[in-house]
C-alpha cells in the first residue's frame, strides 16, 4: 500500500479553479504560498501533490453574476493552457493515450470540462470548437435553467429543451461525455433515454443519505451503475450531511449505501474544491484529501480505496476518451 501523501491514487472529477482564475488571473494555481489575498486556490499543484493526486478535472464554470459568453469560455481555456497545462507537473488530457502517458510519467492528468452549456448558444459550431480545444465532459446546465435544460433549483423542474436534445445528439456524435450533476430529475431521465453512452455525475452524493436536491435518488444511482457510468462523491458539506458540521467520515454512509446498490466499481471523487464556500472539517484544500483516503482505507481496505479514489475514474476515461 502506498503511504499517505504519495502521488498516484486520487482522481478528482470536479474543481472550479478556472472560475477563480477568470475572476483574478493573478492567482497562482501552482504554488499555494503565492496566494496571499482573501481568495486562495484550493487545488494548487503543491496541494494536489501533497494529497496524492494523479488526475484533476478542471471545470469551465461561468458565474451567474457575469454574462455567460463564448468569449469567457475561450478565456478560461486560455488560462487552463497557460497557467496549468503548460506546467511540467501536468499533462493535458485530450484522449486515452494522453492519460496513459500521464500515468506512466507520474504527472497529474489535467482534464477540461464545461459546467453549463449557456455560452454555446445552441450553436453546434461552438460545441465543436469547445471539443477541438480539449473539452471532454459537458454538463448541460448549472442549478437554474438555460437554453438547453432546467437545473435542480429551477422551480418548474422541467427537462431538456428541443435545442438541448439536439445538443445531446451532437455531443454523442463527437464522443463528448455528459455530466448529469445539476440536472433536474426530469432532465436526468430524458438524458438517460436519449444517449447510448454511459453518463457521469461529477459531483453528487446520495439523496437517501443526505436529502439535498443536488444529490441523486436511488433510482438514479441504479441507472448510472447499470450503464457503468460514474458517481463522483463531493465534499460540499451540505451534500454530505444535514446534521451540522461535516467531516471526511461523513462520506462513508454515502459509500456504504451506493455500494449496497451495486456501485463499488462506479464510485469516484468530485471534490468541488474552489467552488465551495463552506468546507467540511479537515477538507479545506486538495492536500487534505489524504483524510478521505485515510477514512476509506480504514473502513474498507486499500484495494477498495484504490478503486474509489482513482481507479474507477481512470478505467472509465481509458474506455470512453477518444483515441
PDB file of C-alpha atoms in Angstrom, residues 177-314:
ATOM      1  CA  UNK A 177     -19.009  12.660 -22.227  1.00  0.00           C
ATOM      2  CA  UNK A 178     -22.089  14.071 -20.482  1.00  0.00           C
ATOM      3  CA  UNK A 179     -22.447  15.048 -16.822  1.00  0.00           C
ATOM      4  CA  UNK A 180     -25.805  14.843 -15.016  1.00  0.00           C
ATOM      5  CA  UNK A 181     -24.842  16.772 -11.862  1.00  0.00           C
ATOM      6  CA  UNK A 182     -27.123  19.853 -11.594  1.00  0.00           C
ATOM      7  CA  UNK A 183     -29.834  18.441 -13.892  1.00  0.00           C
ATOM      8  CA  UNK A 184     -33.403  18.094 -12.651  1.00  0.00           C
ATOM      9  CA  UNK A 185     -34.706  14.583 -12.110  1.00  0.00           C
ATOM     10  CA  UNK A 186     -36.801  15.045 -15.270  1.00  0.00           C
ATOM     11  CA  UNK A 187     -33.751  16.075 -17.278  1.00  0.00           C
ATOM     12  CA  UNK A 188     -31.762  13.164 -15.879  1.00  0.00           C
ATOM     13  CA  UNK A 189     -34.233  10.583 -17.146  1.00  0.00           C
ATOM     14  CA  UNK A 190     -34.621  12.284 -20.527  1.00  0.00           C
ATOM     15  CA  UNK A 191     -30.854  12.189 -20.907  1.00  0.00           C
ATOM     16  CA  UNK A 192     -30.710   8.510 -19.916  1.00  0.00           C
ATOM     17  CA  UNK A 193     -33.275   7.705 -22.596  1.00  0.00           C
ATOM     18  CA  UNK A 194     -31.537   9.783 -25.261  1.00  0.00           C
ATOM     19  CA  UNK A 195     -27.897   8.800 -25.008  1.00  0.00           C
ATOM     20  CA  UNK A 196     -26.294   5.415 -25.591  1.00  0.00           C
ATOM     21  CA  UNK A 197     -23.031   6.268 -23.826  1.00  0.00           C
ATOM     22  CA  UNK A 198     -22.533   5.979 -20.054  1.00  0.00           C
ATOM     23  CA  UNK A 199     -23.135   9.190 -18.105  1.00  0.00           C
ATOM     24  CA  UNK A 200     -21.305  10.635 -15.126  1.00  0.00           C
ATOM     25  CA  UNK A 201     -22.408  12.624 -12.098  1.00  0.00           C
ATOM     26  CA  UNK A 202     -19.179  14.505 -11.492  1.00  0.00           C
ATOM     27  CA  UNK A 203     -20.037  15.852  -8.035  1.00  0.00           C
ATOM     28  CA  UNK A 204     -23.176  14.437  -6.408  1.00  0.00           C
ATOM     29  CA  UNK A 205     -23.845  12.244  -3.363  1.00  0.00           C
ATOM     30  CA  UNK A 206     -26.745  10.010  -2.276  1.00  0.00           C
ATOM     31  CA  UNK A 207     -30.084  11.743  -1.659  1.00  0.00           C
ATOM     32  CA  UNK A 208     -31.168   8.850   0.585  1.00  0.00           C
ATOM     33  CA  UNK A 209     -28.292   9.668   2.957  1.00  0.00           C
ATOM     34  CA  UNK A 210     -28.496  13.457   2.663  1.00  0.00           C
ATOM     35  CA  UNK A 211     -31.795  14.806   1.250  1.00  0.00           C
ATOM     36  CA  UNK A 212     -30.474  17.652  -0.873  1.00  0.00           C
ATOM     37  CA  UNK A 213     -31.877  18.044  -4.421  1.00  0.00           C
ATOM     38  CA  UNK A 214     -28.341  18.125  -5.842  1.00  0.00           C
ATOM     39  CA  UNK A 215     -27.846  14.572  -4.636  1.00  0.00           C
ATOM     40  CA  UNK A 216     -29.054  11.514  -6.540  1.00  0.00           C
ATOM     41  CA  UNK A 217     -32.018   9.256  -5.818  1.00  0.00           C
ATOM     42  CA  UNK A 218     -31.586   5.505  -5.535  1.00  0.00           C
ATOM     43  CA  UNK A 219     -33.197   5.019  -8.946  1.00  0.00           C
ATOM     44  CA  UNK A 220     -30.774   7.493 -10.500  1.00  0.00           C
ATOM     45  CA  UNK A 221     -27.836   5.802  -8.830  1.00  0.00           C
ATOM     46  CA  UNK A 222     -29.023   2.409 -10.068  1.00  0.00           C
ATOM     47  CA  UNK A 223     -29.323   3.777 -13.612  1.00  0.00           C
ATOM     48  CA  UNK A 224     -25.760   5.128 -13.558  1.00  0.00           C
ATOM     49  CA  UNK A 225     -24.481   1.860 -12.129  1.00  0.00           C
ATOM     50  CA  UNK A 226     -26.338  -0.215 -14.746  1.00  0.00           C
ATOM     51  CA  UNK A 227     -24.756   1.733 -17.619  1.00  0.00           C
ATOM     52  CA  UNK A 228     -21.302   1.608 -15.975  1.00  0.00           C
ATOM     53  CA  UNK A 229     -21.345   5.378 -15.540  1.00  0.00           C
ATOM     54  CA  UNK A 230     -19.621   7.171 -12.665  1.00  0.00           C
ATOM     55  CA  UNK A 231     -20.706   8.859  -9.426  1.00  0.00           C
ATOM     56  CA  UNK A 232     -18.339  11.485  -8.020  1.00  0.00           C
ATOM     57  CA  UNK A 233     -18.598  11.845  -4.249  1.00  0.00           C
ATOM     58  CA  UNK A 234     -18.363  15.510  -3.350  1.00  0.00           C
ATOM     59  CA  UNK A 235     -17.072  17.365  -0.285  1.00  0.00           C
ATOM     60  CA  UNK A 236     -19.752  20.075  -0.256  1.00  0.00           C
ATOM     61  CA  UNK A 237     -20.727  19.916   3.447  1.00  0.00           C
ATOM     62  CA  UNK A 238     -24.496  20.196   2.955  1.00  0.00           C
ATOM     63  CA  UNK A 239     -24.384  17.421   0.319  1.00  0.00           C
ATOM     64  CA  UNK A 240     -22.565  15.202   2.824  1.00  0.00           C
ATOM     65  CA  UNK A 241     -24.823  15.586   5.867  1.00  0.00           C
ATOM     66  CA  UNK A 242     -27.748  17.613   7.157  1.00  0.00           C
ATOM     67  CA  UNK A 243     -26.663  17.103  10.766  1.00  0.00           C
ATOM     68  CA  UNK A 244     -24.287  20.026  11.267  1.00  0.00           C
ATOM     69  CA  UNK A 245     -20.512  20.195  10.736  1.00  0.00           C
ATOM     70  CA  UNK A 246     -19.345  17.745   8.065  1.00  0.00           C
ATOM     71  CA  UNK A 247     -16.057  15.876   8.031  1.00  0.00           C
ATOM     72  CA  UNK A 248     -14.419  13.276   5.811  1.00  0.00           C
ATOM     73  CA  UNK A 249     -16.047  10.335   7.595  1.00  0.00           C
ATOM     74  CA  UNK A 250     -19.479  11.652   6.530  1.00  0.00           C
ATOM     75  CA  UNK A 251     -18.711  10.304   3.064  1.00  0.00           C
ATOM     76  CA  UNK A 252     -18.745   6.752   4.429  1.00  0.00           C
ATOM     77  CA  UNK A 253     -22.558   6.375   4.688  1.00  0.00           C
ATOM     78  CA  UNK A 254     -22.822   7.532   1.053  1.00  0.00           C
ATOM     79  CA  UNK A 255     -20.198   4.982   0.027  1.00  0.00           C
ATOM     80  CA  UNK A 256     -21.904   2.242   2.031  1.00  0.00           C
ATOM     81  CA  UNK A 257     -25.302   2.981   0.519  1.00  0.00           C
ATOM     82  CA  UNK A 258     -24.142   3.295  -3.084  1.00  0.00           C
ATOM     83  CA  UNK A 259     -22.191   0.064  -2.739  1.00  0.00           C
ATOM     84  CA  UNK A 260     -25.364  -1.610  -1.410  1.00  0.00           C
ATOM     85  CA  UNK A 261     -26.941  -0.693  -4.752  1.00  0.00           C
ATOM     86  CA  UNK A 262     -24.062  -2.363  -6.598  1.00  0.00           C
ATOM     87  CA  UNK A 263     -21.891   0.713  -7.214  1.00  0.00           C
ATOM     88  CA  UNK A 264     -18.494  -0.351  -5.898  1.00  0.00           C
ATOM     89  CA  UNK A 265     -16.961  -0.072  -9.375  1.00  0.00           C
ATOM     90  CA  UNK A 266     -18.741   3.166 -10.309  1.00  0.00           C
ATOM     91  CA  UNK A 267     -17.786   5.370  -7.355  1.00  0.00           C
ATOM     92  CA  UNK A 268     -15.175   8.104  -7.741  1.00  0.00           C
ATOM     93  CA  UNK A 269     -14.424  11.556  -6.284  1.00  0.00           C
ATOM     94  CA  UNK A 270     -15.605  15.026  -7.355  1.00  0.00           C
ATOM     95  CA  UNK A 271     -14.482  17.372  -4.601  1.00  0.00           C
ATOM     96  CA  UNK A 272     -15.855  20.715  -5.899  1.00  0.00           C
ATOM     97  CA  UNK A 273     -12.784  22.449  -4.476  1.00  0.00           C
ATOM     98  CA  UNK A 274     -12.662  26.139  -5.408  1.00  0.00           C
ATOM     99  CA  UNK A 275     -16.429  26.047  -5.858  1.00  0.00           C
ATOM    100  CA  UNK A 276     -17.039  25.591  -2.130  1.00  0.00           C
ATOM    101  CA  UNK A 277     -17.942  28.479   0.162  1.00  0.00           C
ATOM    102  CA  UNK A 278     -18.268  26.215   3.206  1.00  0.00           C
ATOM    103  CA  UNK A 279     -15.800  23.444   3.951  1.00  0.00           C
ATOM    104  CA  UNK A 280     -16.011  20.095   5.686  1.00  0.00           C
ATOM    105  CA  UNK A 281     -13.692  19.820   8.675  1.00  0.00           C
ATOM    106  CA  UNK A 282     -10.255  18.742   7.507  1.00  0.00           C
ATOM    107  CA  UNK A 283     -11.162  19.146   3.807  1.00  0.00           C
ATOM    108  CA  UNK A 284     -10.242  22.757   3.050  1.00  0.00           C
ATOM    109  CA  UNK A 285      -7.962  22.044   0.091  1.00  0.00           C
ATOM    110  CA  UNK A 286      -6.575  19.280  -2.120  1.00  0.00           C
ATOM    111  CA  UNK A 287      -3.723  18.483   0.257  1.00  0.00           C
ATOM    112  CA  UNK A 288      -6.257  17.408   2.858  1.00  0.00           C
ATOM    113  CA  UNK A 289      -7.739  14.782   0.541  1.00  0.00           C
ATOM    114  CA  UNK A 290      -5.452  12.422   2.468  1.00  0.00           C
ATOM    115  CA  UNK A 291      -8.167  12.462   5.145  1.00  0.00           C
ATOM    116  CA  UNK A 292     -10.629  10.953   2.666  1.00  0.00           C
ATOM    117  CA  UNK A 293      -8.064   8.320   1.810  1.00  0.00           C
ATOM    118  CA  UNK A 294      -7.470   7.545   5.477  1.00  0.00           C
ATOM    119  CA  UNK A 295     -11.178   7.132   6.199  1.00  0.00           C
ATOM    120  CA  UNK A 296     -11.818   4.937   3.163  1.00  0.00           C
ATOM    121  CA  UNK A 297      -8.764   2.746   3.747  1.00  0.00           C
ATOM    122  CA  UNK A 298      -9.618   2.369   7.427  1.00  0.00           C
ATOM    123  CA  UNK A 299     -13.207   1.373   6.666  1.00  0.00           C
ATOM    124  CA  UNK A 300     -12.801  -0.740   3.527  1.00  0.00           C
ATOM    125  CA  UNK A 301      -9.115  -1.540   2.990  1.00  0.00           C
ATOM    126  CA  UNK A 302      -6.511  -0.499   0.454  1.00  0.00           C
ATOM    127  CA  UNK A 303      -7.841  -2.438  -2.551  1.00  0.00           C
ATOM    128  CA  UNK A 304     -11.284  -0.849  -2.379  1.00  0.00           C
ATOM    129  CA  UNK A 305      -9.754   2.568  -1.650  1.00  0.00           C
ATOM    130  CA  UNK A 306      -7.598   2.461  -4.772  1.00  0.00           C
ATOM    131  CA  UNK A 307     -10.700   1.839  -6.900  1.00  0.00           C
ATOM    132  CA  UNK A 308     -12.831   4.540  -5.317  1.00  0.00           C
ATOM    133  CA  UNK A 309     -10.127   7.183  -5.016  1.00  0.00           C
ATOM    134  CA  UNK A 310      -8.918   6.933  -8.591  1.00  0.00           C
ATOM    135  CA  UNK A 311      -9.007   3.545 -10.264  1.00  0.00           C
ATOM    136  CA  UNK A 312     -12.676   3.629 -11.241  1.00  0.00           C
ATOM    137  CA  UNK A 313     -12.350   7.101 -12.765  1.00  0.00           C
ATOM    138  CA  UNK A 314      -9.226   6.234 -14.734  1.00  0.00           C
TER     139      UNK A 314
END
